[in-house]
PDB file of C-alpha atoms and ligand atoms in Angstrom:
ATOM      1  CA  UNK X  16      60.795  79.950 -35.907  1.00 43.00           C
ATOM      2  CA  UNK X  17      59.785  82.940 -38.001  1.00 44.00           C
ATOM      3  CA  UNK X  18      61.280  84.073 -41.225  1.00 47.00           C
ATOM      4  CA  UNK X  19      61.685  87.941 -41.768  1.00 48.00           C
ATOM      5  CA  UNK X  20      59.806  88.812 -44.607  1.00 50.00           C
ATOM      6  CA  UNK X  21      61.080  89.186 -47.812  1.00 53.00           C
ATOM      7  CA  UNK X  22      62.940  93.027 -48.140  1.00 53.00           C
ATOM      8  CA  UNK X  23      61.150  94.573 -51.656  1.00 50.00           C
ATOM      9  CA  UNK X  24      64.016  96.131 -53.714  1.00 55.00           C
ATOM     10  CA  UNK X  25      64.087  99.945 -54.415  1.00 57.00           C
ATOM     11  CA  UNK X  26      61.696 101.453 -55.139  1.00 56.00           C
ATOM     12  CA  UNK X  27      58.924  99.830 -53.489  1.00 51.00           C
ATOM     13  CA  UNK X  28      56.895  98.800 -56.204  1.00 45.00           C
ATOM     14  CA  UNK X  29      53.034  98.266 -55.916  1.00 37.00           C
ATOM     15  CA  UNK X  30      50.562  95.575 -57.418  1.00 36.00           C
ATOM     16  CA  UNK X  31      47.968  98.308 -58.354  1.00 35.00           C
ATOM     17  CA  UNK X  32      45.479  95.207 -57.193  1.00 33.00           C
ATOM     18  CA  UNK X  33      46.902  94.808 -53.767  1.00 34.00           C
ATOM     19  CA  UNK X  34      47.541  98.836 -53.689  1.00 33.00           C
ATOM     20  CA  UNK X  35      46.758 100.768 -51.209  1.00 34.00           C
ATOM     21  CA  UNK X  36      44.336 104.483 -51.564  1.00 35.00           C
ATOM     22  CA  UNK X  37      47.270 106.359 -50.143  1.00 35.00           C
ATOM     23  CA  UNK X  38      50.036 104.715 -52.627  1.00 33.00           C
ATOM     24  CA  UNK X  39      47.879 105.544 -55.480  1.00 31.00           C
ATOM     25  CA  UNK X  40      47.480 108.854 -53.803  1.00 31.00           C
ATOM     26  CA  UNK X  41      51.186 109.382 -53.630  1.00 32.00           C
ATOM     27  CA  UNK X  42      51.767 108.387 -57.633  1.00 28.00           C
ATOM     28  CA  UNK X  43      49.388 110.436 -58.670  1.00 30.00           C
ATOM     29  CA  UNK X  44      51.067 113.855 -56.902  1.00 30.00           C
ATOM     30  CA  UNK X  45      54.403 112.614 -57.857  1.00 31.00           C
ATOM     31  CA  UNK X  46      56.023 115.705 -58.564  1.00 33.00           C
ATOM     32  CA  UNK X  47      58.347 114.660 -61.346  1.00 33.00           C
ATOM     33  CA  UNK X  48      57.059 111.839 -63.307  1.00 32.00           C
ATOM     34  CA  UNK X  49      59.183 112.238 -66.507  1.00 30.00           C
ATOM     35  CA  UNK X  50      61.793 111.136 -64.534  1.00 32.00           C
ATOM     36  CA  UNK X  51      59.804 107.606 -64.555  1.00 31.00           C
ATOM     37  CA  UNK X  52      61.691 107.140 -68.348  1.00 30.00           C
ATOM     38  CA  UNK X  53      64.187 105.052 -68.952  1.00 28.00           C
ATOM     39  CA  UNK X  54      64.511 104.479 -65.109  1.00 30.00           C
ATOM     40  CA  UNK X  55      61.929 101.027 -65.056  1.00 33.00           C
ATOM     41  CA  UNK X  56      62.822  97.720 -66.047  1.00 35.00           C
ATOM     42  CA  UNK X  57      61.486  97.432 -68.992  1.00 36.00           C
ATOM     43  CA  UNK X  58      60.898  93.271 -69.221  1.00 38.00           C
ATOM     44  CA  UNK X  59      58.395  93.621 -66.512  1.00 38.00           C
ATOM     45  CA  UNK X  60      54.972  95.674 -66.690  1.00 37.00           C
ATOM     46  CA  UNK X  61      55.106  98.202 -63.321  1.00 35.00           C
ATOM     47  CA  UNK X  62      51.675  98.791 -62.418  1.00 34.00           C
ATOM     48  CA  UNK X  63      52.233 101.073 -59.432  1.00 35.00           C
ATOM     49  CA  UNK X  64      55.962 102.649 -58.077  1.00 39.00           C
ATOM     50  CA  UNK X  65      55.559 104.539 -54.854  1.00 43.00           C
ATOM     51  CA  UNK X  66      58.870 107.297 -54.902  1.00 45.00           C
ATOM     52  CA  UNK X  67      59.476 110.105 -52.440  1.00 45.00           C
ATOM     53  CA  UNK X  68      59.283 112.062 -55.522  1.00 42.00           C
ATOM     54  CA  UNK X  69      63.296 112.250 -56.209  1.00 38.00           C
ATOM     55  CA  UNK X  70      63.749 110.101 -58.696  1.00 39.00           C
ATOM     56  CA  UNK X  71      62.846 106.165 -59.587  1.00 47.00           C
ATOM     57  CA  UNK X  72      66.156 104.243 -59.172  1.00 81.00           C
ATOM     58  CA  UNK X  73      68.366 103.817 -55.921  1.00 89.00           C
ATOM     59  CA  UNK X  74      71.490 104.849 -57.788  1.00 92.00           C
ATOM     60  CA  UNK X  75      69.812 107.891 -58.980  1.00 94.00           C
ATOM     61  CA  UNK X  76      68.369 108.813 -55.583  1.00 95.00           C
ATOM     62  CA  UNK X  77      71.881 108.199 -54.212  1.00 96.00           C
ATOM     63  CA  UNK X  78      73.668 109.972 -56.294  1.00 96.00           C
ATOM     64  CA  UNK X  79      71.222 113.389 -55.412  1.00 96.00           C
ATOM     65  CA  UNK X  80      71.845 112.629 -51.787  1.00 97.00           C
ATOM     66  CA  UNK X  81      75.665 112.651 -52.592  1.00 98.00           C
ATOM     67  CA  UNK X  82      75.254 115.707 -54.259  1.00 98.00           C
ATOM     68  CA  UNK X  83      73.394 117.669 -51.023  1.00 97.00           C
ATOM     69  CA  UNK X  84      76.317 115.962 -48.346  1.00 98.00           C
ATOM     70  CA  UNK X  85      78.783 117.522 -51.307  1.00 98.00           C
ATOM     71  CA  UNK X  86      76.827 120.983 -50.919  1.00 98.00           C
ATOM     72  CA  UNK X  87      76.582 120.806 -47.110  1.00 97.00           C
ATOM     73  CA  UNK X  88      80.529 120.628 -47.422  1.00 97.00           C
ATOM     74  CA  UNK X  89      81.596 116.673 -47.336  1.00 98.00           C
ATOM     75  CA  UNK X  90      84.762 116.797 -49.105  1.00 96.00           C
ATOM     76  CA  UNK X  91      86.380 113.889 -48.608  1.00 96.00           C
ATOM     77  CA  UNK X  92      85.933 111.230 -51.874  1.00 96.00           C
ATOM     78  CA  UNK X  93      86.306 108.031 -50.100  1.00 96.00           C
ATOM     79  CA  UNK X  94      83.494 109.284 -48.224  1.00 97.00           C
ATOM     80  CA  UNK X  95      81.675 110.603 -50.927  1.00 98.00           C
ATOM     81  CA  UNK X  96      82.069 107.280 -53.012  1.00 97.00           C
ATOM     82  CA  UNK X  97      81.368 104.942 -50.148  1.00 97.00           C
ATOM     83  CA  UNK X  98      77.479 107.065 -49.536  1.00 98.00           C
ATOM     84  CA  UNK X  99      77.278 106.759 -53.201  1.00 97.00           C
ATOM     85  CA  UNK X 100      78.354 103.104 -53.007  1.00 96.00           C
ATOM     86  CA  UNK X 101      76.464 101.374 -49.865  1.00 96.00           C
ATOM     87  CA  UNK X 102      72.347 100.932 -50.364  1.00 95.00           C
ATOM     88  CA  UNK X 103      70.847 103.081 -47.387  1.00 96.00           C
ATOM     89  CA  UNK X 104      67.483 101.439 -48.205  1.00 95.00           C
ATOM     90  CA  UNK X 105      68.513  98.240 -47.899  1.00 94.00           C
ATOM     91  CA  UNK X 106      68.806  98.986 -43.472  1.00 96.00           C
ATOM     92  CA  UNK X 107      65.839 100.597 -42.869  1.00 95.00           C
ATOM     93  CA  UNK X 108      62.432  98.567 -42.713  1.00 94.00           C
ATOM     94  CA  UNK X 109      59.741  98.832 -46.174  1.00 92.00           C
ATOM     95  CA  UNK X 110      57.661 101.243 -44.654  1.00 94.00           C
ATOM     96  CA  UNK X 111      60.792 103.513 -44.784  1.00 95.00           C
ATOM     97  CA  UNK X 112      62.445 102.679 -47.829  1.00 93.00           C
ATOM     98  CA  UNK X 113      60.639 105.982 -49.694  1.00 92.00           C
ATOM     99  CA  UNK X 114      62.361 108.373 -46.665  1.00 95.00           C
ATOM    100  CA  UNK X 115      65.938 106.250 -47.110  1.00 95.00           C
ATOM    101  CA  UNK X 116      67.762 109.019 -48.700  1.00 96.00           C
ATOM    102  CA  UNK X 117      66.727 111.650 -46.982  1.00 95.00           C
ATOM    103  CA  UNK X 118      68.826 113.867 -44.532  1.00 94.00           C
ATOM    104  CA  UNK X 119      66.735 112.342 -41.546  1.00 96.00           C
ATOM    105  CA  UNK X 120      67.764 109.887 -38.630  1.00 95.00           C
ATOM    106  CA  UNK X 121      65.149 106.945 -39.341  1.00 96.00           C
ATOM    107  CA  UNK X 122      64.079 104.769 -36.582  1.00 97.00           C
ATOM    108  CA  UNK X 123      65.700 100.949 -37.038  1.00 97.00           C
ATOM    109  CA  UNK X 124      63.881  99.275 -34.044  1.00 96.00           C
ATOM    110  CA  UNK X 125      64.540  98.658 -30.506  1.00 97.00           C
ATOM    111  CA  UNK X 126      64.528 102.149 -29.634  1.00 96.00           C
ATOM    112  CA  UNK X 127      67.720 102.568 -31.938  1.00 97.00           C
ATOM    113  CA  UNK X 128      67.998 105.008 -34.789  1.00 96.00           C
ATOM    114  CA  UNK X 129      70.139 105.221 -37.681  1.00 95.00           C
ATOM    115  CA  UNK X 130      71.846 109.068 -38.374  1.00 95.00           C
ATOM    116  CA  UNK X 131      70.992 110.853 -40.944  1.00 96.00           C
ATOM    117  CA  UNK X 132      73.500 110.689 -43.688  1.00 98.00           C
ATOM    118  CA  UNK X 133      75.250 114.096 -43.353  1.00 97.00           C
ATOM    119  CA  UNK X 134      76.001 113.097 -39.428  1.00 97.00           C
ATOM    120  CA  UNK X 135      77.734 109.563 -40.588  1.00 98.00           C
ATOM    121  CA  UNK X 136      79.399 111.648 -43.290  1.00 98.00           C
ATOM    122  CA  UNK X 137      80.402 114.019 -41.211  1.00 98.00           C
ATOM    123  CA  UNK X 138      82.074 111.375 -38.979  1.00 98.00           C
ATOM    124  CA  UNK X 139      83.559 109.330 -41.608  1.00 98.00           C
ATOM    125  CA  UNK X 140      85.374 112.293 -42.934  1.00 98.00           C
ATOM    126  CA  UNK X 141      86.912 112.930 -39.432  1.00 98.00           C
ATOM    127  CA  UNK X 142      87.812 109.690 -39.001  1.00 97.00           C
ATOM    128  CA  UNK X 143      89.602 109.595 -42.201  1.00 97.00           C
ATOM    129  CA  UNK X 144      91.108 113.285 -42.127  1.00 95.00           C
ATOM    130  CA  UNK X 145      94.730 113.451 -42.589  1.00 86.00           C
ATOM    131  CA  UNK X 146      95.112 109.570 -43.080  1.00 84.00           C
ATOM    132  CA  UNK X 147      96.376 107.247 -45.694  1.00 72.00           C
ATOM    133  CA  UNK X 148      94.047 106.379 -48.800  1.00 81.00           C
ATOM    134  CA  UNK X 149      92.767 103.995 -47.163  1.00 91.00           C
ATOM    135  CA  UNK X 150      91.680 103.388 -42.885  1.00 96.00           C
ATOM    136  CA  UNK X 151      93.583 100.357 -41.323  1.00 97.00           C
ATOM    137  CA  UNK X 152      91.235  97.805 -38.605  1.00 98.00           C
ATOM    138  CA  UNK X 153      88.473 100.219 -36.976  1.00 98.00           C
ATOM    139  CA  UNK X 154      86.332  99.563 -34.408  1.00 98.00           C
ATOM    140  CA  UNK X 155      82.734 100.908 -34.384  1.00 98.00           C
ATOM    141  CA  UNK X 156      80.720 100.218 -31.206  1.00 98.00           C
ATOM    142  CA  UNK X 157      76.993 100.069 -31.696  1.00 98.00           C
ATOM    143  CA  UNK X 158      76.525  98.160 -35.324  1.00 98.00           C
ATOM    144  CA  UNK X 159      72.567  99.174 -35.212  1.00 98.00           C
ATOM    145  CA  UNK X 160      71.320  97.858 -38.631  1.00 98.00           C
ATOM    146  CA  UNK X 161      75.160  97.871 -39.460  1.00 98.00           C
ATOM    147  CA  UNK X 162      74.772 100.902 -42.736  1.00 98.00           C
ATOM    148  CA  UNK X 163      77.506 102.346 -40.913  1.00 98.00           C
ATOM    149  CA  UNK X 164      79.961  99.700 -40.944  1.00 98.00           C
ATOM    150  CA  UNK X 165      79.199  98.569 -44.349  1.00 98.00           C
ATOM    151  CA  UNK X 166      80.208 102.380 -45.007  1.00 98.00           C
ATOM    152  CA  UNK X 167      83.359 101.891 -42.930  1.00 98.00           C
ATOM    153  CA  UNK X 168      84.282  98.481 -44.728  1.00 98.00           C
ATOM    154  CA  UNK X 169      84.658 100.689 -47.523  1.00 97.00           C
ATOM    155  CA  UNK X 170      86.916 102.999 -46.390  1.00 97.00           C
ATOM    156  CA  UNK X 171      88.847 100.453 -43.881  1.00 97.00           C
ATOM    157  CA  UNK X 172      90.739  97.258 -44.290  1.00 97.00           C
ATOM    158  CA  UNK X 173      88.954  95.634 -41.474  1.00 98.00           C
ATOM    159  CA  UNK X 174      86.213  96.607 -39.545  1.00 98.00           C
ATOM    160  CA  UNK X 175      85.163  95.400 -35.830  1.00 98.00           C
ATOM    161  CA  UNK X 176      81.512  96.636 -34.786  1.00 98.00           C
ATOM    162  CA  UNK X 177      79.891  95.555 -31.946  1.00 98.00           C
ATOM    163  CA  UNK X 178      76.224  95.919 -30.648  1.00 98.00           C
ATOM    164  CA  UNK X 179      74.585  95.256 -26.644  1.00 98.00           C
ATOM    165  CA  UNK X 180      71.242  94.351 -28.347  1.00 98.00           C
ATOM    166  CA  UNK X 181      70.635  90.839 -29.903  1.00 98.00           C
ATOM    167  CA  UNK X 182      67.881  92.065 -32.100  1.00 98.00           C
ATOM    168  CA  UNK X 183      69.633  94.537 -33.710  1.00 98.00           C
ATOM    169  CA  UNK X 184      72.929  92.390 -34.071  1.00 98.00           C
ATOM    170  CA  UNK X 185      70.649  89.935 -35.986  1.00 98.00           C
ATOM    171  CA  UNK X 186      68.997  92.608 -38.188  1.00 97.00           C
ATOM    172  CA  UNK X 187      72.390  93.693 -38.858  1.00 98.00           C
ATOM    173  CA  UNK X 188      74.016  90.257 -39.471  1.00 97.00           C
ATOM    174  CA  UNK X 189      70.853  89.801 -42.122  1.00 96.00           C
ATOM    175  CA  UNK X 190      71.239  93.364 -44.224  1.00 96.00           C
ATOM    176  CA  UNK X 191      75.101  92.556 -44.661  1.00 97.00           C
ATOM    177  CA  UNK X 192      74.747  88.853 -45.513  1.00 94.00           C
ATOM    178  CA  UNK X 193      73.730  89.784 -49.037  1.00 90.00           C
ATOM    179  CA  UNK X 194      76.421  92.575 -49.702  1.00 90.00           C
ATOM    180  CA  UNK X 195      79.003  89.746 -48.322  1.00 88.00           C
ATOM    181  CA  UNK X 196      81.904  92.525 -46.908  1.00 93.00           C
ATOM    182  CA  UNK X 197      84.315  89.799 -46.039  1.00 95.00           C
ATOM    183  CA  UNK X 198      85.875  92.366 -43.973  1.00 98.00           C
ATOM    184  CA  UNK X 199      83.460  93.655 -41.449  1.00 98.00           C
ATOM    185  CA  UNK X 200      83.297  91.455 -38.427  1.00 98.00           C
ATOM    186  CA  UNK X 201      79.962  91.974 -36.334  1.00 98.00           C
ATOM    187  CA  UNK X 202      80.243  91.130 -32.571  1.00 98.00           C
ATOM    188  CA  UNK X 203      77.797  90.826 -30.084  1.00 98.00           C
ATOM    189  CA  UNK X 204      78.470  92.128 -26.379  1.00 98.00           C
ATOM    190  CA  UNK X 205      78.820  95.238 -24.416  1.00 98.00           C
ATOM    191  CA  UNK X 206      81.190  97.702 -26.567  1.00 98.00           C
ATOM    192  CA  UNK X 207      81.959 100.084 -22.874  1.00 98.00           C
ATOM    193  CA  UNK X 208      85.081  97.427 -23.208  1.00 98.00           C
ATOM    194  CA  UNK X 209      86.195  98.094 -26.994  1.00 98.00           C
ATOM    195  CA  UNK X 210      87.454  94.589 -28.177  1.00 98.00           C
ATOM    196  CA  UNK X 211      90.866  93.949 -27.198  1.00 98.00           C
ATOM    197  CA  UNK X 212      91.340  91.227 -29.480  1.00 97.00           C
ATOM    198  CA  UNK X 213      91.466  92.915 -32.368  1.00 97.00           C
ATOM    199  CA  UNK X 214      93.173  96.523 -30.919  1.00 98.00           C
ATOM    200  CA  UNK X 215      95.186  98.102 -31.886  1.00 98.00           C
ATOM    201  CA  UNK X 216      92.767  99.994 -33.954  1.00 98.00           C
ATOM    202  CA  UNK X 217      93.667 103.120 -36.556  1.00 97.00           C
ATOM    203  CA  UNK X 218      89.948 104.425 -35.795  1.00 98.00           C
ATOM    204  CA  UNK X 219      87.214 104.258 -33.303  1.00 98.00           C
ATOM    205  CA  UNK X 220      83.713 105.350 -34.012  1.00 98.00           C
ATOM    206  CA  UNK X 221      80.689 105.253 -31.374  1.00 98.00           C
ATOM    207  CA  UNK X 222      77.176 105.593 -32.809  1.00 96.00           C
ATOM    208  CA  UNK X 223      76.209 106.608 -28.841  1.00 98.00           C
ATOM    209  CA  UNK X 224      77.090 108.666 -26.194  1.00 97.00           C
ATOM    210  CA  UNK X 225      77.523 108.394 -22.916  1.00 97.00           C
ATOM    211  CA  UNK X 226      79.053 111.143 -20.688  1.00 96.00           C
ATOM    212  CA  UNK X 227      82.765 110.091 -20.856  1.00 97.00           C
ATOM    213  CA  UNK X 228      85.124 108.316 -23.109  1.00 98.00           C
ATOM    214  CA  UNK X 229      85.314 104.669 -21.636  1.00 98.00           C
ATOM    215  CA  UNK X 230      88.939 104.006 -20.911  1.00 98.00           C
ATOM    216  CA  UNK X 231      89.057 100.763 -22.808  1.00 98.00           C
ATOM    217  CA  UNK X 232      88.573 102.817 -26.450  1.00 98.00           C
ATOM    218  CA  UNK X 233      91.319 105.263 -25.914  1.00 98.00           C
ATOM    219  CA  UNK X 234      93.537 102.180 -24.622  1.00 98.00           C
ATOM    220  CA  UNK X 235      92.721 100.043 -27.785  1.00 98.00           C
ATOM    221  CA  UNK X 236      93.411 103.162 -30.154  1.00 98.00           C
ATOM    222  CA  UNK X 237      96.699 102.602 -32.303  1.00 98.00           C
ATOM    223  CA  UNK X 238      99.054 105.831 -31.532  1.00 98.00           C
ATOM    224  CA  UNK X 239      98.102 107.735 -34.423  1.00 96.00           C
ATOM    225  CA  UNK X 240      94.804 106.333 -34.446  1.00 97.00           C
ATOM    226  CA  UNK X 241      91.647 108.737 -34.312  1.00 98.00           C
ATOM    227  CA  UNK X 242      88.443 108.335 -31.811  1.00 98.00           C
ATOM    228  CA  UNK X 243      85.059 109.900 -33.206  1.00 98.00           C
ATOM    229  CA  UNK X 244      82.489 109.635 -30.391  1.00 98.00           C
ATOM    230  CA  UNK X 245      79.312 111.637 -29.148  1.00 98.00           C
ATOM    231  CA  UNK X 246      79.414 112.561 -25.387  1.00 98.00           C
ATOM    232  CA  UNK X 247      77.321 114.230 -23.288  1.00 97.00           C
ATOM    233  CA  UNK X 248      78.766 117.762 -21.740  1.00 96.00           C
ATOM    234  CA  UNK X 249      78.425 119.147 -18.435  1.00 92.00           C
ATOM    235  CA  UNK X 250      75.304 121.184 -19.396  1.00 90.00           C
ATOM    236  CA  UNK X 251      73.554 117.937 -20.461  1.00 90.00           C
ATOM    237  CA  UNK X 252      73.743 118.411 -23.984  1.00 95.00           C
ATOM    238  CA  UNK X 253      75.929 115.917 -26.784  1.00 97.00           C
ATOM    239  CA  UNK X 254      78.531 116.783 -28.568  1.00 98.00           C
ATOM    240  CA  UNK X 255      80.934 115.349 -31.076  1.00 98.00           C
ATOM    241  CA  UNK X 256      84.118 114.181 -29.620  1.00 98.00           C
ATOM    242  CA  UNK X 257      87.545 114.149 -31.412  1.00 98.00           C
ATOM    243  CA  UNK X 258      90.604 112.038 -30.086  1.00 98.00           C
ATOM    244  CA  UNK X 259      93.465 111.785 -31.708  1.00 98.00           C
ATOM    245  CA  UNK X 260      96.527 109.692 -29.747  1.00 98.00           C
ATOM    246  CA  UNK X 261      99.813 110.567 -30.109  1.00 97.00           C
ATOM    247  CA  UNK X 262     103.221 109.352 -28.924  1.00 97.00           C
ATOM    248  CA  UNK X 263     102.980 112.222 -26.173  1.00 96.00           C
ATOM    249  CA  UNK X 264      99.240 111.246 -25.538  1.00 96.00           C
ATOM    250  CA  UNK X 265      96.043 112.300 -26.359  1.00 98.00           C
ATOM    251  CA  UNK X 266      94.178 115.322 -27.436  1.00 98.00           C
ATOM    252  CA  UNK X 267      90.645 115.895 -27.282  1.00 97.00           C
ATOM    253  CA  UNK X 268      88.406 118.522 -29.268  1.00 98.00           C
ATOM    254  CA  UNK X 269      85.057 119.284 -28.929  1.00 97.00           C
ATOM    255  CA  UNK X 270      83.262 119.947 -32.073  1.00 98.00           C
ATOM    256  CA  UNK X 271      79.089 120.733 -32.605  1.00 97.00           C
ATOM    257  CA  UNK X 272      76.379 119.543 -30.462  1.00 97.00           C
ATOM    258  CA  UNK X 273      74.501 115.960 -32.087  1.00 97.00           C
ATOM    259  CA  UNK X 274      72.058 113.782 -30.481  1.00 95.00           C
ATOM    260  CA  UNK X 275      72.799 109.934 -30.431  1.00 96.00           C
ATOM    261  CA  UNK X 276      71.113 107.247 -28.355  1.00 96.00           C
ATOM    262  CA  UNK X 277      72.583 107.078 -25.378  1.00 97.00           C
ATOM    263  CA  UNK X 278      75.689 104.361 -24.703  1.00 98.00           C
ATOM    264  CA  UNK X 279      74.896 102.257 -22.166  1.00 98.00           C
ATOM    265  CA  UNK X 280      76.016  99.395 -20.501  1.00 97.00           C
ATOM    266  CA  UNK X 281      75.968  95.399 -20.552  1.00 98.00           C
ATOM    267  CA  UNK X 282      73.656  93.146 -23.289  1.00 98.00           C
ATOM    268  CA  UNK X 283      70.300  92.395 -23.767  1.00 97.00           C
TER     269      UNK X 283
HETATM  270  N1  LIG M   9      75.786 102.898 -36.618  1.00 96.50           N
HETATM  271  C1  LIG M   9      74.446 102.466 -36.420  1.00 96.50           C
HETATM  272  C2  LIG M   9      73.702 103.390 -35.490  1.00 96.50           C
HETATM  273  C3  LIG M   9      72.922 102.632 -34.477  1.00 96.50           C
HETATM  274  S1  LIG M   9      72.313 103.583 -33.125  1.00 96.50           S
HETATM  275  C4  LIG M   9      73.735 102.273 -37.757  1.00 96.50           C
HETATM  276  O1  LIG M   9      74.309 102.558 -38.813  1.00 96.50           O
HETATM  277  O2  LIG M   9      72.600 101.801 -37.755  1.00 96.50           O
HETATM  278  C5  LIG M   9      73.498 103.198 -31.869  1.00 96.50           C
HETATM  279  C6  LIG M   9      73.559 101.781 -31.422  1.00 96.50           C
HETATM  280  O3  LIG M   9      74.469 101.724 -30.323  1.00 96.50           O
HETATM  281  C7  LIG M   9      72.264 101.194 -30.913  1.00 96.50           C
HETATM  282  O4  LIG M   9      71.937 100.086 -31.692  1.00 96.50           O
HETATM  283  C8  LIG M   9      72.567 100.796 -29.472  1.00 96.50           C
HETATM  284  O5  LIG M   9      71.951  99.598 -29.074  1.00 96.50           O
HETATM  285  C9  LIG M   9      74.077 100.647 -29.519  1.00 96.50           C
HETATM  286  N2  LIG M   9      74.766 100.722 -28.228  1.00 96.50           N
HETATM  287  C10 LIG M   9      74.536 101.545 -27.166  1.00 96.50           C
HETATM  288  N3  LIG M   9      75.393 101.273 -26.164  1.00 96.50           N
HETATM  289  C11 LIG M   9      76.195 100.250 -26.603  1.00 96.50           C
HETATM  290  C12 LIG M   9      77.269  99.510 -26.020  1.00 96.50           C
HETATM  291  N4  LIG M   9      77.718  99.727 -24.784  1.00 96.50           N
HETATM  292  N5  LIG M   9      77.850  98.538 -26.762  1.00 96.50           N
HETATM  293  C13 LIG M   9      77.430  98.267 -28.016  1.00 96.50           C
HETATM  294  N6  LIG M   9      76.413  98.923 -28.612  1.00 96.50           N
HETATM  295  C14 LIG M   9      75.803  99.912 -27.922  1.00 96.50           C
END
């Protein structure tokens, strides 16, 4: 059995005697280091910190990346808080940890990738749009490395995610042990089916798209309730799928093109 190595915190700091040419490289063409003050821990002597060059703590760094998704027009403050709340760093792997708050999808293994922040913004404000303070039970099929539904157990009472890939259910399972949400519930199995045992849900979110709207997810939906999915469009290309179910039934809109894995089917 193999442990996963020990995550460092943020940001990655250096032993300048175990550093590497390109990490001193990087501190020396740091393009802000006044920043550096007040920032460090002072107790401990840092020898080397390796930043992307916004800024030296996480909450710092956060709150910038707040700030753009506020700019790129993110309105919603549940949403707002939640990015500002929930450690993107802590979900990618320590090579990445320096590009963690950037607008950029990241790569989280197995093929997989992680949206870039304004994209889950994006779809956490249209899940919550026009809803009470605070989301009901929400189902989000394809957990990943499970930032998302730490994000959604912030805006949701209870939160159902499930993922077709073992490895990434465990890499999940491991990044949300520490933040201990009591309320999101990580499943393992094919999410084409939803999870009927915990429908009916206020939300549904997929993090992939496949070229329709399984059946199952527009069952399990709560009348009232709100589906945010990618799909693929007759032309080939995705786009962002709203569905909102009402006591007459359901509406769809189609909103801008994105590009998500794709959804597929059974476990592996
Ligand atoms: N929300 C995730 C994004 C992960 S990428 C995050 O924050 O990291 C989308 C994920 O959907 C991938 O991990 C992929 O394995 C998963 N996926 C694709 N089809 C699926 C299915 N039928 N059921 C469950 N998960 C699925």
């Amino acid at each position: 059995m193999t442990t996963a190595p020990k995550r460092p915190g943020f940001p990655v700091r250096l032993d300048a005697d175990a550093g590497t040419p390109s990490a001193t490289k990087k501190i020396a063409g740091r393009a802000h280091p006044e920043r550096a003050s007040g920032l460090m821990d002072s107790k401990k002597p840092v020898k080397a910190v390796v930043t992307s060059g916004v800024g030296l703590d996480s909450k710092a760094v956060r709150a910038r990346m707040v700030h753009k998704l506020a700019a790129q027009g993110i309105s919603d403050a549940q949403v707002l808080a939640a990015m500002g709340h929930v450690e993107r760093h802590r979900f990618v792997d320590t090579a990445l940890v320096n590009q963690a708050y950037e607008d950029t999808s990241l790569p989280i293994g197995l093929g997989q990738t992680i949206s870039k922040p304004n994209v889950v913004a994006r779809m956490l404000e249209l899940l919550l749009q026009g809803r009470p303070a605070r989301l009901g039970r929400v189902l989000e099929i394809g957990t990943g490395c499970g930032y998302q539904a730490a994000l959604l157990g912030q805006v949701a009472t209870e939160v159902y995610s499930i993922e077709r890939l073992r490895g990434l259910h465990d890499k999940a399972r491991e990044n949300l042990r520490t933040l201990r949400l009591a309320n999101v519930h990580l499943l393992f199995g094919d999410g084409m089916a939803g999870y009927a045992r915990g429908a009916p849900y206020a939300a549904i979110i997929a993090a992939a798209g496949g070229d329709a709207i399984p059946p199952a997810w527009v069952e399990q939906l709560a009348v009232g309730g709100r589906l945010v999915a990618p799909m693929q469009m007759a032309g080939g290309a995705q786009a962002l799928v709203v569905i909102d179910k009402g006591p007459q039934g359901v509406t769809q809109t189609v909103l801008e093109a994105v590009h998500f894995v794709p959804l597929k089917s059974g476990t592996s």
